XYZ file of N, CA, C and O in Angstrom:
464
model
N 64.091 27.278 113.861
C 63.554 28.527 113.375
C 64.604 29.217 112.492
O 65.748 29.079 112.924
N 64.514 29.781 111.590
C 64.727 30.264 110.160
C 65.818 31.623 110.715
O 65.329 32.023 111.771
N 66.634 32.150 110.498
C 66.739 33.525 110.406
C 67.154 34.237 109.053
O 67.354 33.472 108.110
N 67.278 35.301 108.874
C 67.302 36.300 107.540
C 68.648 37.099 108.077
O 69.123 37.030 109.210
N 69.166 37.928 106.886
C 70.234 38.134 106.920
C 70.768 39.034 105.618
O 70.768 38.485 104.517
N 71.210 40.376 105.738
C 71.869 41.454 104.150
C 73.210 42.015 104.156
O 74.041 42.329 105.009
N 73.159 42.019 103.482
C 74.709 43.466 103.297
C 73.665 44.376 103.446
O 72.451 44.340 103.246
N 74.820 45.571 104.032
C 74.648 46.751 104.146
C 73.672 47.500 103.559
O 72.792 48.198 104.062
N 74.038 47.182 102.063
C 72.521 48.117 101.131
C 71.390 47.537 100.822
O 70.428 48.107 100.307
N 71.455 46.440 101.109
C 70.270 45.563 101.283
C 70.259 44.362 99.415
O 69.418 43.615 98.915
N 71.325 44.700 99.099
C 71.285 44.128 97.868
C 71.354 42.651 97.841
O 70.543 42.060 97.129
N 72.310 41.912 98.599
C 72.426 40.913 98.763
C 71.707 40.212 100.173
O 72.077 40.496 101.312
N 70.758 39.376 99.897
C 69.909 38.897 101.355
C 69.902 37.422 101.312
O 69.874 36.686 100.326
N 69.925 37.203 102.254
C 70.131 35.534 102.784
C 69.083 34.816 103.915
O 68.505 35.584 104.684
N 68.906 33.804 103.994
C 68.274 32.890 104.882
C 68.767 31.632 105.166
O 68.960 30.830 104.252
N 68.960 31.400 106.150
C 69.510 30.177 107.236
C 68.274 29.634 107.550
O 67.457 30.384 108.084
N 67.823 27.922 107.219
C 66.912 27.319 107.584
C 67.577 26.459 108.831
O 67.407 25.241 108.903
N 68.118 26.975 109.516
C 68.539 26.452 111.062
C 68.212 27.294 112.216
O 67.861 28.435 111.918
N 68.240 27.035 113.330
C 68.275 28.233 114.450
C 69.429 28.662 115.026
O 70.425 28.014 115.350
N 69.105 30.241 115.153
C 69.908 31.237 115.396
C 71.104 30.312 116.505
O 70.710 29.729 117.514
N 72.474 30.338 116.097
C 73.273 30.296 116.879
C 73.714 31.390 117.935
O 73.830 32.614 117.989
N 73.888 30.338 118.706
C 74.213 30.711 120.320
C 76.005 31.288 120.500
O 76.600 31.967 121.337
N 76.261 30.819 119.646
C 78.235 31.517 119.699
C 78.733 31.570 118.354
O 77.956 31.300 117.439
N 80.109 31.931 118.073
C 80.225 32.697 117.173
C 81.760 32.325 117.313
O 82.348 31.920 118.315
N 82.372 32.633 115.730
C 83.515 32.084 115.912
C 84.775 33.192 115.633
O 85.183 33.098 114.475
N 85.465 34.200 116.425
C 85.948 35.316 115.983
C 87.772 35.051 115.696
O 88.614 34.816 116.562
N 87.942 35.157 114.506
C 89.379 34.651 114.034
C 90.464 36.111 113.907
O 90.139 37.257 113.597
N 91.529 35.691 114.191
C 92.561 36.905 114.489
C 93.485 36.500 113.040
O 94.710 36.490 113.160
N 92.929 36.201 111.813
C 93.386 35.690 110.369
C 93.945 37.354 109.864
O 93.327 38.205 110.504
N 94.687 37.797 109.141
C 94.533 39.037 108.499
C 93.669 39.431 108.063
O 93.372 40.620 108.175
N 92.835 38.419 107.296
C 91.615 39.191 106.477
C 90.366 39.342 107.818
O 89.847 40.449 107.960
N 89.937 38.164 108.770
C 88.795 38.393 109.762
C 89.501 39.476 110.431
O 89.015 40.542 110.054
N 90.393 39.639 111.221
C 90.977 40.652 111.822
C 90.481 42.110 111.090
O 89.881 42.761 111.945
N 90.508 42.513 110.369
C 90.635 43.413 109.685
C 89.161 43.780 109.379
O 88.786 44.952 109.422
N 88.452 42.901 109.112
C 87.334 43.263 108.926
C 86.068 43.048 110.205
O 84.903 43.429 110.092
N 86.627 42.386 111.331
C 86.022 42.020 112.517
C 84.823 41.007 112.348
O 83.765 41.474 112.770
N 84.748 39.900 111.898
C 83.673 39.321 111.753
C 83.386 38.525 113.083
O 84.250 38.284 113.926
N 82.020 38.134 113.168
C 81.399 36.556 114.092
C 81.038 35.720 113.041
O 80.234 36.115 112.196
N 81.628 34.408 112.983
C 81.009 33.546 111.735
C 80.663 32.383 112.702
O 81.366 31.766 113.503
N 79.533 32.298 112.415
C 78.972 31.049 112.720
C 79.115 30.097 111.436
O 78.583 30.369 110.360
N 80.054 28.711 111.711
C 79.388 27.584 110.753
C 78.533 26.554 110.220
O 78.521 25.441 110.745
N 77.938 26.784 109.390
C 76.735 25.950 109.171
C 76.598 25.042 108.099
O 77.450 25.404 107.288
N 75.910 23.915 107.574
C 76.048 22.843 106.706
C 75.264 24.129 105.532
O 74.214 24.770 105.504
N 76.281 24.020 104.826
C 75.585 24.741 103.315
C 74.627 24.218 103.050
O 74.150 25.068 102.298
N 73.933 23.450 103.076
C 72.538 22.850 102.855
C 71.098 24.325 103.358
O 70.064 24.726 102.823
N 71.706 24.598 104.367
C 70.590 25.286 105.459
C 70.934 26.796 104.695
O 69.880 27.344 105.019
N 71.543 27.669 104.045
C 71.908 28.512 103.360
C 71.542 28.862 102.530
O 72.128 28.425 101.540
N 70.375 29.850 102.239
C 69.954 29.955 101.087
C 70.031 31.612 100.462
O 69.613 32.473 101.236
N 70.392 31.936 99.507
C 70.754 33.143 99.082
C 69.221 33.511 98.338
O 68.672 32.855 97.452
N 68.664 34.925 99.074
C 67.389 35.203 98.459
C 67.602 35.880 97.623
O 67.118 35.354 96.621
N 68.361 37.393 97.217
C 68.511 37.915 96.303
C 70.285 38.094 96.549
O 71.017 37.710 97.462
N 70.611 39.022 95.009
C 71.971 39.524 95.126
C 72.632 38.549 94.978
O 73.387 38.319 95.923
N 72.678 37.559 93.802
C 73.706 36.542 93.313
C 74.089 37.400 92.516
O 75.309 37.459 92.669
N 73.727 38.233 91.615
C 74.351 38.677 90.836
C 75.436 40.083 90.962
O 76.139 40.627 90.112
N 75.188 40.403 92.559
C 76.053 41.761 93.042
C 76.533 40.819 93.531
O 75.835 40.982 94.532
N 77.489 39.338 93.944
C 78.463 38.649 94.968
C 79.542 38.648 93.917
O 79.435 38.308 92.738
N 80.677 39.124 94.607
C 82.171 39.137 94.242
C 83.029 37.846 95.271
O 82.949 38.021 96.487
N 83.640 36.880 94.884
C 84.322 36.297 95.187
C 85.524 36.976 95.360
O 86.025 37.827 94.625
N 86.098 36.328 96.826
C 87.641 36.793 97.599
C 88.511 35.694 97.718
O 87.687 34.794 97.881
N 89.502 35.208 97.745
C 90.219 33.704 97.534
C 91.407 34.674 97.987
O 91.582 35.848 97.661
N 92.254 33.781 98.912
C 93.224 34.105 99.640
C 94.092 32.956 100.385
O 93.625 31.818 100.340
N 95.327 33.161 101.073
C 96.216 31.784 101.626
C 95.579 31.050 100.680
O 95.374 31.514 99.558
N 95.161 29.695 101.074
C 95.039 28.789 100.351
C 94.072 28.389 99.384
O 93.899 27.295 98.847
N 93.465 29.493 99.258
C 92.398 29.497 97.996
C 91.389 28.349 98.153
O 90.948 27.655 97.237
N 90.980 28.225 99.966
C 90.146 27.025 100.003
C 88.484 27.243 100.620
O 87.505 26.514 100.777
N 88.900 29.022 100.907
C 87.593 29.458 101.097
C 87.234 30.557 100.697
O 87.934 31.552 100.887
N 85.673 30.623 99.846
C 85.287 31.785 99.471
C 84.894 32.939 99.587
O 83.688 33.060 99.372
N 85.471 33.923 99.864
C 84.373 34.646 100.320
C 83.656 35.736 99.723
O 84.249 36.611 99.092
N 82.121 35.728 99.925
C 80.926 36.477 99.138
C 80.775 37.977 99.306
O 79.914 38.094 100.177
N 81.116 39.026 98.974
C 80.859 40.277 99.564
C 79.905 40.852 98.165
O 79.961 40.426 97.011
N 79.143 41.820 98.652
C 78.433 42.786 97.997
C 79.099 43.823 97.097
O 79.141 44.958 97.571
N 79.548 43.669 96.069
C 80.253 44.434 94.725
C 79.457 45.851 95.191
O 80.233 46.757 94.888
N 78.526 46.293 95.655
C 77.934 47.508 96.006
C 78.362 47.971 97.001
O 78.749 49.136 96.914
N 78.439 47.511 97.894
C 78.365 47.744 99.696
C 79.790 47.351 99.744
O 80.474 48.161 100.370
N 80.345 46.473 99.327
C 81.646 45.650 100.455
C 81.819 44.573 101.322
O 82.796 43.875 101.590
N 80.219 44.591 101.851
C 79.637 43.930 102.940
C 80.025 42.547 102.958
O 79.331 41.888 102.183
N 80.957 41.826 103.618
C 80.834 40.265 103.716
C 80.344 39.829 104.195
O 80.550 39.587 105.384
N 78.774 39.238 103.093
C 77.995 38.146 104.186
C 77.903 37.090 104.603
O 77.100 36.817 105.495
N 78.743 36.181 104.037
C 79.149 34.872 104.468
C 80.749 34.269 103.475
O 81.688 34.975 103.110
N 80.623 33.270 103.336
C 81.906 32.262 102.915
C 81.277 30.878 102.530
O 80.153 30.488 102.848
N 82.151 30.254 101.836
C 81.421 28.949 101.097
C 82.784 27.949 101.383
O 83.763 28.637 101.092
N 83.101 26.982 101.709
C 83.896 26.268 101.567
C 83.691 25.072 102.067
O 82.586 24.769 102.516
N 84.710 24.234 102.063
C 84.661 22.742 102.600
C 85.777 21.829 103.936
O 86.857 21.332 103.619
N 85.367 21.793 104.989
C 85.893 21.675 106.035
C 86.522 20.436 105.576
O 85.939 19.904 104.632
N 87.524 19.874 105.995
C 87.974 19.033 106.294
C 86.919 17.263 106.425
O 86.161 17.223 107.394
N 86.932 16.206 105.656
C 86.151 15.208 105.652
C 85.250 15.412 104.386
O 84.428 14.622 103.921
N 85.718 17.080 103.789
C 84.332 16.936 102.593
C 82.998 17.299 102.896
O 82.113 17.171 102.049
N 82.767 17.758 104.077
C 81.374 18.487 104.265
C 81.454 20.129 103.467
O 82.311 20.989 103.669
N 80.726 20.174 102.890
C 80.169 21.951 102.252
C 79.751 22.531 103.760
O 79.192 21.997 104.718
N 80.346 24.037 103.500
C 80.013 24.600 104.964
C 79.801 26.233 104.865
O 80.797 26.806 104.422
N 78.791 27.010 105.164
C 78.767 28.206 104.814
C 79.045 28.920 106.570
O 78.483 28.667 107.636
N 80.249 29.952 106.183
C 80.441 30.937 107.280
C 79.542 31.601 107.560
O 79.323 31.668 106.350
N 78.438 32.435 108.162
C 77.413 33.502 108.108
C 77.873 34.115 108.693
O 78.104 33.637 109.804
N 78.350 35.555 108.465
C 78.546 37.063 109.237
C 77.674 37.266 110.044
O 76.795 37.990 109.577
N 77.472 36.890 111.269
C 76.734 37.368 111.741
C 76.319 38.637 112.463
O 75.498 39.015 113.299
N 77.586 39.230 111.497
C 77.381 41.396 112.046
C 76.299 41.314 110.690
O 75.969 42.416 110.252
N 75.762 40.187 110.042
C 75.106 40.814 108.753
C 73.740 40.271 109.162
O 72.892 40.330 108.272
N 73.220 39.567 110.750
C 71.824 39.274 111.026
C 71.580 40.477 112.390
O 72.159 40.538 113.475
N 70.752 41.140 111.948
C 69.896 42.147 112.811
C 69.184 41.518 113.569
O 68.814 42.417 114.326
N 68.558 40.303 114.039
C 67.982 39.395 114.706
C 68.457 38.690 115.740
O 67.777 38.203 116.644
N 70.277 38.599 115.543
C 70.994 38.139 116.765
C 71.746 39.339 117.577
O 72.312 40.320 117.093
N 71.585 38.966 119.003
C 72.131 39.621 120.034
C 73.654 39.658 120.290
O 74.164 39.278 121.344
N 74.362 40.169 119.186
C 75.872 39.718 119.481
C 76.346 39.967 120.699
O 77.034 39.013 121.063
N 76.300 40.678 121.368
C 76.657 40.338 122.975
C 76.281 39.102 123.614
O 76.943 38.950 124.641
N 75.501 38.194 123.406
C 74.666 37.445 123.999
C 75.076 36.289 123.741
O 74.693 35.265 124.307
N 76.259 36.398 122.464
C 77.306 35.074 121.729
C 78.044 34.828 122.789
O 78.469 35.655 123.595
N 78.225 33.456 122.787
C 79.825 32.872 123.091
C 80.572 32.705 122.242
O 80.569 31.762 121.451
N 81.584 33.914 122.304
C 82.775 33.973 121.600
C 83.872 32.839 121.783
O 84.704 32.891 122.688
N 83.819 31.958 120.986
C 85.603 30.895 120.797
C 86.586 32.003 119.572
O 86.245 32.377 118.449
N 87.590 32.225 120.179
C 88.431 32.694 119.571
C 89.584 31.818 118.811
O 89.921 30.695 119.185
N 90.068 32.421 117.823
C 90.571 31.268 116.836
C 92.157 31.733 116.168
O 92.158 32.418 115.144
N 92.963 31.481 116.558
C 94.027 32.017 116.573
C 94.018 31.698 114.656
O 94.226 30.506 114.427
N 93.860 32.371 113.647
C 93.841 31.903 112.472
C 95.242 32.467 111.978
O 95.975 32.018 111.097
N 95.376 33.373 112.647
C 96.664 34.202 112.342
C 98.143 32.757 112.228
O 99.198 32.908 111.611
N 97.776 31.626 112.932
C 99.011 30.267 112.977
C 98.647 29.377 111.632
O 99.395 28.447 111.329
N 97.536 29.666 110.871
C 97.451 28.368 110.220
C 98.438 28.520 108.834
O 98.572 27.569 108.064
């Protein structure tokens, strides 16, 4: 089952053709830290951006190996684009940016990102 997904002002909206994940991945990195995210990872395939390509600002940081999408309006980071290790495409989803999941209800793995 499908879920949906915006920034803040509703400019930028998204859809995941997978089902809603069950945990969430919360990183203690400077930039996740700071901004508190849950990212679930998913095969960029299942990722589909409905509107607001044209309000996404790219963020590139440490190693300039992942992207990340925020709302030039809002701020809002709604996901990340990059490539894991082996060459799979992989999109992060904010999931403070789906109104549909129960973030309490995640299993949090915590991710010491702050070592890499």
């Amino acid at each position: 089952m499908a879920f949906e997904g915006s920034c803040h002002c509703g400019a930028v909206t998204f859809r995941v053709d997978a089902d809603p994940p069950v945990g969430a991945m919360s990183c203690n990195c400077s930039h996740c830290r700071r901004k508190g995210f849950l990212l679930a990872f998913l095969p960029a395939e299942t990722f589909i951006l409905l509107t607001g390509a044209d309000r996404l600002t790219s963020y590139l940081f440490n190693k300039h190996v992942i992207r990340h999408q925020f709302c030039s309006i809002c701020g809002c980071e709604t996901h990340a684009e990059g490539v894991v290790p082996g060459g799979v495409r992989t999109t992060a989803v904010n999931l403070r940016c789906v109104p549909s999941i129960d973030l309490d209800a995640l299993a949090i793995e915590k991710v010491d990102g702050a070592r890499f």
